[in-house]
JSON list of N, CA and C in Angstrom, two decimals:
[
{"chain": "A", "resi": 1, "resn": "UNK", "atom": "N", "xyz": [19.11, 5.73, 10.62]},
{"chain": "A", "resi": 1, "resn": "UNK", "atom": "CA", "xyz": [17.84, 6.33, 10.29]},
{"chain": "A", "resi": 1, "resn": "UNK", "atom": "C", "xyz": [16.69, 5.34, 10.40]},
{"chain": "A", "resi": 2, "resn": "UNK", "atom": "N", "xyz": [16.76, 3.94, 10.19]},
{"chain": "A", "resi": 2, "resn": "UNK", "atom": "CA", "xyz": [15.91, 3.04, 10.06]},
{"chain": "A", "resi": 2, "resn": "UNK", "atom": "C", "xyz": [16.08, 2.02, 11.24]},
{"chain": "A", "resi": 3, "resn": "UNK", "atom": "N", "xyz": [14.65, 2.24, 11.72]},
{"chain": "A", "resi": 3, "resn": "UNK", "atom": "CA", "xyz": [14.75, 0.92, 13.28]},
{"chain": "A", "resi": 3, "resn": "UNK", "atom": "C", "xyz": [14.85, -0.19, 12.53]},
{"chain": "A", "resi": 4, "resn": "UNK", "atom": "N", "xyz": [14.73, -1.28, 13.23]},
{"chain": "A", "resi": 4, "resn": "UNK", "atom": "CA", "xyz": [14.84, -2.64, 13.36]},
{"chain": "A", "resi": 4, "resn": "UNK", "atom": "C", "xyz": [13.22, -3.38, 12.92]},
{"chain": "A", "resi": 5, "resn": "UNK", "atom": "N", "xyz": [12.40, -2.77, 13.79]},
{"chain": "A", "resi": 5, "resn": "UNK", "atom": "CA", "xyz": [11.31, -3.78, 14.01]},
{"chain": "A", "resi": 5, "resn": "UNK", "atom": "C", "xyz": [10.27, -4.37, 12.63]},
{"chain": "A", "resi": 6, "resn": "UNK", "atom": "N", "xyz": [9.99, -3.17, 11.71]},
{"chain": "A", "resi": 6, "resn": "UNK", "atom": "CA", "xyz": [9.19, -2.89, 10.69]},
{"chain": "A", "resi": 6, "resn": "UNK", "atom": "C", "xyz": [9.80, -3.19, 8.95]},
{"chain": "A", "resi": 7, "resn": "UNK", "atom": "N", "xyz": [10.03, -4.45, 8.83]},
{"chain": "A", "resi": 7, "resn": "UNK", "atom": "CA", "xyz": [10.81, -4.60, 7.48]},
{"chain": "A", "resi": 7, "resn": "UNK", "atom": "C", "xyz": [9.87, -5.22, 6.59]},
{"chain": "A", "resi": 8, "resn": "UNK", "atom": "N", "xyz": [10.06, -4.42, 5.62]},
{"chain": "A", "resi": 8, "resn": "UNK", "atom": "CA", "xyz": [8.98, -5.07, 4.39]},
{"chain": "A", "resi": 8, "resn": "UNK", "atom": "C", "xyz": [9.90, -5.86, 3.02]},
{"chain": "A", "resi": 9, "resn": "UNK", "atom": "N", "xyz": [10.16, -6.54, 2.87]},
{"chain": "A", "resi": 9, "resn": "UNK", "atom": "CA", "xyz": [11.17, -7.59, 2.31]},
{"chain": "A", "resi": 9, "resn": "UNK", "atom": "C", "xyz": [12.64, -6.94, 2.60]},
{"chain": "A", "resi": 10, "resn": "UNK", "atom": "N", "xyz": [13.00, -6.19, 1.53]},
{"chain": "A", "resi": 10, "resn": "UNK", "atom": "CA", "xyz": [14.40, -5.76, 2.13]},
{"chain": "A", "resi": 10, "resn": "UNK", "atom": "C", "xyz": [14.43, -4.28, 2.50]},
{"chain": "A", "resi": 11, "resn": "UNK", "atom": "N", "xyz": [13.48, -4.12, 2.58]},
{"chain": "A", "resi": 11, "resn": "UNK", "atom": "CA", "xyz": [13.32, -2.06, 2.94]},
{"chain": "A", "resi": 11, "resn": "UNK", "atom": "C", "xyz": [12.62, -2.26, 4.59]},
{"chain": "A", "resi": 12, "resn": "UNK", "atom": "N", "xyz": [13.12, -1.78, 5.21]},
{"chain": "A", "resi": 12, "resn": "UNK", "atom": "CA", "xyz": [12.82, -1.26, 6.72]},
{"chain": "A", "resi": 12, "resn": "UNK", "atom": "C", "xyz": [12.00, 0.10, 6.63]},
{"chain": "A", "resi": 13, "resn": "UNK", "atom": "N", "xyz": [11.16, 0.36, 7.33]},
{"chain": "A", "resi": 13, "resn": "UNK", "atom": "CA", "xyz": [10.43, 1.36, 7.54]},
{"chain": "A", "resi": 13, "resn": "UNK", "atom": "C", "xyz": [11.33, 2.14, 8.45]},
{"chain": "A", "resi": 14, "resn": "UNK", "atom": "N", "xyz": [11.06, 3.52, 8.60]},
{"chain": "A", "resi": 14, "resn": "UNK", "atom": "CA", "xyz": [11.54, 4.43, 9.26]},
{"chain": "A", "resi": 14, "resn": "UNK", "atom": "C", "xyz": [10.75, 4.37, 11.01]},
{"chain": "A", "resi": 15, "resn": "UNK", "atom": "N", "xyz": [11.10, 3.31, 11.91]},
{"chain": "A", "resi": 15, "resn": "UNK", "atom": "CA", "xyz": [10.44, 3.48, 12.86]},
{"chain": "A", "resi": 15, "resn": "UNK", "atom": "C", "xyz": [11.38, 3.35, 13.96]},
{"chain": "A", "resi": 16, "resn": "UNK", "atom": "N", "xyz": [11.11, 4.34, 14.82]},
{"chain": "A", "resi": 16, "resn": "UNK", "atom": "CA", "xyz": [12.34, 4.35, 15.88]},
{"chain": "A", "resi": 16, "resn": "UNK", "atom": "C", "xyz": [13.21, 5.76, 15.90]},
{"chain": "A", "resi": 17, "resn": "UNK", "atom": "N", "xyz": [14.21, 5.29, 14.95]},
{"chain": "A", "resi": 17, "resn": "UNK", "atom": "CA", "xyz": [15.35, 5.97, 14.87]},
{"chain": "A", "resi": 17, "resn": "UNK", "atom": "C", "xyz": [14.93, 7.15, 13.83]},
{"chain": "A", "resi": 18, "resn": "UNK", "atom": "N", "xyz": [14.18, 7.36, 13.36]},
{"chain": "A", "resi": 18, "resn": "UNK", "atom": "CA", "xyz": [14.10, 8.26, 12.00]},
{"chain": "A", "resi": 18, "resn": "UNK", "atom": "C", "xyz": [13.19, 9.24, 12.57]},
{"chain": "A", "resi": 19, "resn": "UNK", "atom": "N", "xyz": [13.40, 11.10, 11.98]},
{"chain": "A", "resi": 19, "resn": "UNK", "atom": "CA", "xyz": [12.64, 11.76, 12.69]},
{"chain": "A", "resi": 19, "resn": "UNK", "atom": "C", "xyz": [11.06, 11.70, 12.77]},
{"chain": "A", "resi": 20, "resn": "UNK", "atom": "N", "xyz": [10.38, 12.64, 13.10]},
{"chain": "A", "resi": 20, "resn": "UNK", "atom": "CA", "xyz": [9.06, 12.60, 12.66]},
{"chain": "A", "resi": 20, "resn": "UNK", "atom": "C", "xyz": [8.51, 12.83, 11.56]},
{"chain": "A", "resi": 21, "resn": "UNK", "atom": "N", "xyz": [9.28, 13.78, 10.97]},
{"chain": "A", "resi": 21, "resn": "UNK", "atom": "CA", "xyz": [9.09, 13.99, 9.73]},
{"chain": "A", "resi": 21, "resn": "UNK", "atom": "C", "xyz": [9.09, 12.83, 8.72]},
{"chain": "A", "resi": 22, "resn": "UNK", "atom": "N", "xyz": [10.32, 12.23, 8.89]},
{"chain": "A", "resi": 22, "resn": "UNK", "atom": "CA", "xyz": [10.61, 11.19, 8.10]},
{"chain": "A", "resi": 22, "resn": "UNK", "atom": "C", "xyz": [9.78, 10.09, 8.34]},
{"chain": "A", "resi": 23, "resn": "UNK", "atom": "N", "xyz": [9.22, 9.60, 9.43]},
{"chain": "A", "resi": 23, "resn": "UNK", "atom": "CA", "xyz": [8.28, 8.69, 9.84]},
{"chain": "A", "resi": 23, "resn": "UNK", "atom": "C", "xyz": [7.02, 8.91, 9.12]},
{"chain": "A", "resi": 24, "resn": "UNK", "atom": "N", "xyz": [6.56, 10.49, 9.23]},
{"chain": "A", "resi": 24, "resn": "UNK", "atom": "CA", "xyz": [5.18, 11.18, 8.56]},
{"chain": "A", "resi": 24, "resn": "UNK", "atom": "C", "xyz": [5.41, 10.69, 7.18]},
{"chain": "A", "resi": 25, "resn": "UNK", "atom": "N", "xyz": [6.27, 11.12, 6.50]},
{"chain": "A", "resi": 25, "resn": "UNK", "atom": "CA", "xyz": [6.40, 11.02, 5.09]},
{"chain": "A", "resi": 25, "resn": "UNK", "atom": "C", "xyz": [5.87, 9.01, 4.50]},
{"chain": "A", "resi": 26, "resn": "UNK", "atom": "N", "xyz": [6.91, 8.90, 5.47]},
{"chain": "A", "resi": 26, "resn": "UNK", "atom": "CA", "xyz": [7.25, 7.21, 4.98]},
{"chain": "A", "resi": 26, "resn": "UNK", "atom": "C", "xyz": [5.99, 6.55, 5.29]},
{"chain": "A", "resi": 27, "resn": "UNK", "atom": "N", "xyz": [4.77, 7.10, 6.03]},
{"chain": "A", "resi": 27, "resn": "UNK", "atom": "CA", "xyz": [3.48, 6.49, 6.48]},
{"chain": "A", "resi": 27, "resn": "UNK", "atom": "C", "xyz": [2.43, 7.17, 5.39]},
{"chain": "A", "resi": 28, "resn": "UNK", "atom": "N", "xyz": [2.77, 8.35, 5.03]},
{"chain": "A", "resi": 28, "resn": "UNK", "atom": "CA", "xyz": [2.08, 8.81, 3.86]},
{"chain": "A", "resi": 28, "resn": "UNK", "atom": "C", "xyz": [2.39, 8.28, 2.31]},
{"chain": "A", "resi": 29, "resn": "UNK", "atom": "N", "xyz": [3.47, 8.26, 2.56]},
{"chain": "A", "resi": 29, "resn": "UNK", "atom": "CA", "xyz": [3.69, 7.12, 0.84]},
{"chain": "A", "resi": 29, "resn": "UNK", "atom": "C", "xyz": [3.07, 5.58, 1.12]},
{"chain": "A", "resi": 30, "resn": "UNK", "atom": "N", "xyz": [3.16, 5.20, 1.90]},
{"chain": "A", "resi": 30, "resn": "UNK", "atom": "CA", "xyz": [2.71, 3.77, 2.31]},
{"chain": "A", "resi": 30, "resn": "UNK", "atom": "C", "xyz": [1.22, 3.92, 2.21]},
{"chain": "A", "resi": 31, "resn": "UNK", "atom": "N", "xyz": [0.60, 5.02, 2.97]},
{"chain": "A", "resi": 31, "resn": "UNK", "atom": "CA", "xyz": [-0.75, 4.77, 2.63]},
{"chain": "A", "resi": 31, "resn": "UNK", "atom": "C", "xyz": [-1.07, 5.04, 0.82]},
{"chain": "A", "resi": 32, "resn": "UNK", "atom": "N", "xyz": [-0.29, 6.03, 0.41]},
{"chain": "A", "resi": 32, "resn": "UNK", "atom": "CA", "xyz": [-0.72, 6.19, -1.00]},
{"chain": "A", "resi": 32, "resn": "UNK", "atom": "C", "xyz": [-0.47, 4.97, -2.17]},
{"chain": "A", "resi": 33, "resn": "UNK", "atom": "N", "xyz": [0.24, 4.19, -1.40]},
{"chain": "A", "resi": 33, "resn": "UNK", "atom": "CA", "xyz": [0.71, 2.84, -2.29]},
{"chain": "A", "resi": 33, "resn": "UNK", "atom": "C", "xyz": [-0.74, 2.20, -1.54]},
{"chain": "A", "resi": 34, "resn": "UNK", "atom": "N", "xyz": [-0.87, 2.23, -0.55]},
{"chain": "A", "resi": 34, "resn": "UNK", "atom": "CA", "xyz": [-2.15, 0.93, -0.21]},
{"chain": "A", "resi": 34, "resn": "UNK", "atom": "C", "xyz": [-3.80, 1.20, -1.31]},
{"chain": "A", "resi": 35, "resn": "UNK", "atom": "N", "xyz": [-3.83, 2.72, -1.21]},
{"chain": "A", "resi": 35, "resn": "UNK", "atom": "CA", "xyz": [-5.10, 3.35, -2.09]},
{"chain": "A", "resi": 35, "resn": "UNK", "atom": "C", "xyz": [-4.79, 2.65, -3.17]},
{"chain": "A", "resi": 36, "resn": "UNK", "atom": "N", "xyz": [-3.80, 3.20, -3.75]},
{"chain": "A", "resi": 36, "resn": "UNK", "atom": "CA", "xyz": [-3.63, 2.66, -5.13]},
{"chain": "A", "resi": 36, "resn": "UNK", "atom": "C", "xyz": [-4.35, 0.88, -5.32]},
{"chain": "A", "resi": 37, "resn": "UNK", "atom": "N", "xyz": [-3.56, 0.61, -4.59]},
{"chain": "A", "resi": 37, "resn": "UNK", "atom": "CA", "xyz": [-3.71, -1.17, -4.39]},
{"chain": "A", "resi": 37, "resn": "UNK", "atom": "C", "xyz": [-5.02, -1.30, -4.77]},
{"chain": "A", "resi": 38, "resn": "UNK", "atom": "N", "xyz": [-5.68, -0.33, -3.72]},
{"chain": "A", "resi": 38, "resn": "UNK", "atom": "CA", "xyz": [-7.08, -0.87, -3.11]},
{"chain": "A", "resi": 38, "resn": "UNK", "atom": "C", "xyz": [-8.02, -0.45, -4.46]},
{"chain": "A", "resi": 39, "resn": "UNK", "atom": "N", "xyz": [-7.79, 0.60, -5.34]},
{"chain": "A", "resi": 39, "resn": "UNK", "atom": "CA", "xyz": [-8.27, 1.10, -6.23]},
{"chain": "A", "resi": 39, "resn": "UNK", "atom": "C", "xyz": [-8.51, 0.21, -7.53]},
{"chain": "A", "resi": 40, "resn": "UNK", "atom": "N", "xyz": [-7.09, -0.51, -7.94]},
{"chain": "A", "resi": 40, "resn": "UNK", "atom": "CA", "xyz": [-7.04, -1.10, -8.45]},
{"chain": "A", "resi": 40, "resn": "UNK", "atom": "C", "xyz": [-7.60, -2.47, -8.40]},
{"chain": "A", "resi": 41, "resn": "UNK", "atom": "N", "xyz": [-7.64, -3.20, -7.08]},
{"chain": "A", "resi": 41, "resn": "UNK", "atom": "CA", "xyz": [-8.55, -4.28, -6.62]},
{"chain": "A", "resi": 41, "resn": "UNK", "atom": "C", "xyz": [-9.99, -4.18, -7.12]},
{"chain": "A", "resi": 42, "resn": "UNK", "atom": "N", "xyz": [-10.69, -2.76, -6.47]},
{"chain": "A", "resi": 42, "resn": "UNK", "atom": "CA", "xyz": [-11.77, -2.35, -6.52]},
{"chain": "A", "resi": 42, "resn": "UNK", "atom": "C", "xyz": [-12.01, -2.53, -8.33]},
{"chain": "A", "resi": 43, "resn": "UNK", "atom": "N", "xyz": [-10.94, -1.54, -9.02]},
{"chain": "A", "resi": 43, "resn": "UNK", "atom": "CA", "xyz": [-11.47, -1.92, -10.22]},
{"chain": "A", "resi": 43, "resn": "UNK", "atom": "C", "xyz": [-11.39, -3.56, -11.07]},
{"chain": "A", "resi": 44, "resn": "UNK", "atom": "N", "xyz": [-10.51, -4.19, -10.40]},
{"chain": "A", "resi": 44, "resn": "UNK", "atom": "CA", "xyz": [-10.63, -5.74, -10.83]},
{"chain": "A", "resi": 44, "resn": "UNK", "atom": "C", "xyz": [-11.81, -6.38, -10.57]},
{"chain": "A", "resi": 45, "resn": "UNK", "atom": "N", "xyz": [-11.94, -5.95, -9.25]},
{"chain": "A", "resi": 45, "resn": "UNK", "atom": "CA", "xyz": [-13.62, -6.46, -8.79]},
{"chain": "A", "resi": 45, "resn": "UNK", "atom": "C", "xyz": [-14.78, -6.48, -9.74]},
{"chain": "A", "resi": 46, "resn": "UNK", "atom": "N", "xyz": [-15.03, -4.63, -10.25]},
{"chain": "A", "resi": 46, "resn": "UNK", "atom": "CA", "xyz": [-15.88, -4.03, -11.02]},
{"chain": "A", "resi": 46, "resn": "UNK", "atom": "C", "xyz": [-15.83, -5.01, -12.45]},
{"chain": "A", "resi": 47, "resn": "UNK", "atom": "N", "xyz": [-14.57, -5.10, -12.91]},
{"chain": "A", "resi": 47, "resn": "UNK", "atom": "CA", "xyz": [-14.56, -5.62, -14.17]},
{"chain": "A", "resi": 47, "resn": "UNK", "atom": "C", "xyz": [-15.20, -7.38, -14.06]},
{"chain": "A", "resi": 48, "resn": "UNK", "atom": "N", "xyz": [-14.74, -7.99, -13.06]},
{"chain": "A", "resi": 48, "resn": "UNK", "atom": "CA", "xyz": [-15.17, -8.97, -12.77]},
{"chain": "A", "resi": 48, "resn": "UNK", "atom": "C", "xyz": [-17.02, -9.28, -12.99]},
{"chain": "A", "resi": 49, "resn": "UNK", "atom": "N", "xyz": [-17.41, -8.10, -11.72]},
{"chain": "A", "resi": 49, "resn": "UNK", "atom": "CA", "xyz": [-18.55, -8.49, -12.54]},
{"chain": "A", "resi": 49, "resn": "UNK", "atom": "C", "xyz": [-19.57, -7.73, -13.37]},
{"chain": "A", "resi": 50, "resn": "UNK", "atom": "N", "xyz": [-18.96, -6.99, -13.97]},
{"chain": "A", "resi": 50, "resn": "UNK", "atom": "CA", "xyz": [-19.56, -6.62, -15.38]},
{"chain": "A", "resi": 50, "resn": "UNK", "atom": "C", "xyz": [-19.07, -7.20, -17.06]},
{"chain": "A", "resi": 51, "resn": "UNK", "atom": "N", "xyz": [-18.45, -8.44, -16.49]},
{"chain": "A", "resi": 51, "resn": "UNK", "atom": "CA", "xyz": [-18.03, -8.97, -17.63]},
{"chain": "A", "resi": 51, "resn": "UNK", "atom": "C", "xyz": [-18.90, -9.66, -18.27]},
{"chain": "A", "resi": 52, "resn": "UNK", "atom": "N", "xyz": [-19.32, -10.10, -19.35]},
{"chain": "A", "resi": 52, "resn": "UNK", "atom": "CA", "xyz": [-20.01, -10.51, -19.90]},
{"chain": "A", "resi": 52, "resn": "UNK", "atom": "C", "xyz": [-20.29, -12.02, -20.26]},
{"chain": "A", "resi": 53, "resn": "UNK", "atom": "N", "xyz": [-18.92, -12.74, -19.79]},
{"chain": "A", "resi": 53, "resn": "UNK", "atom": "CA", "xyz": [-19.01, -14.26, -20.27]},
{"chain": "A", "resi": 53, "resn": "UNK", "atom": "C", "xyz": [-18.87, -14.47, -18.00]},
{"chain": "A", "resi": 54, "resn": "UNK", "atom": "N", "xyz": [-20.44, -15.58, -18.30]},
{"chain": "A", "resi": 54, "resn": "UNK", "atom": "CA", "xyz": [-20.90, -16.19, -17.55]},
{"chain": "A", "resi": 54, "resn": "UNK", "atom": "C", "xyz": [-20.21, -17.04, -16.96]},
{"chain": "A", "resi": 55, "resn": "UNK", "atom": "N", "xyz": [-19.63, -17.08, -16.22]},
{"chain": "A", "resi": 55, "resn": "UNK", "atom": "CA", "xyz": [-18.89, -18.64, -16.08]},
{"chain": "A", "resi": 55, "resn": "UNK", "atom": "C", "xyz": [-19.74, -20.08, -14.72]},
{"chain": "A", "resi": 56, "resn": "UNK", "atom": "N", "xyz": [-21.07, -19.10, -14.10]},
{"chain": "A", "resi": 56, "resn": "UNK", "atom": "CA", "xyz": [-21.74, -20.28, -13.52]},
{"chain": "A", "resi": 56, "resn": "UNK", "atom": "C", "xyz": [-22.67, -21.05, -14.00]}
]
């Protein structure tokens, strides 16, 4: 089910050998893990600088 080329530590992505479906899916959870990421960055950012102790 899982190609070769696309390995993210010990999990392989579904590329190649896996249907389309399964490819669709596995690129849609991946993007919903990256939002998240990015969401959470974004809000580290925000907190960053609306914090109140100065540090320059």
């Amino acid at each position: 089910m899982f190609g070769n080329g696309m390995c993210y530590g010990r999990y392989c992505a579904p590329y190649g050998l896996g249907s389309k479906k399964d490819q669709t899916a596995f690129l849609e959870e991946q993007e919903k893990i990256l939002e998240a990421k990015l969401a959470t960055i974004r809000h580290m950012k925000e907190s960053v600088k609306s914090s109140k102790d100065d540090d320059n």
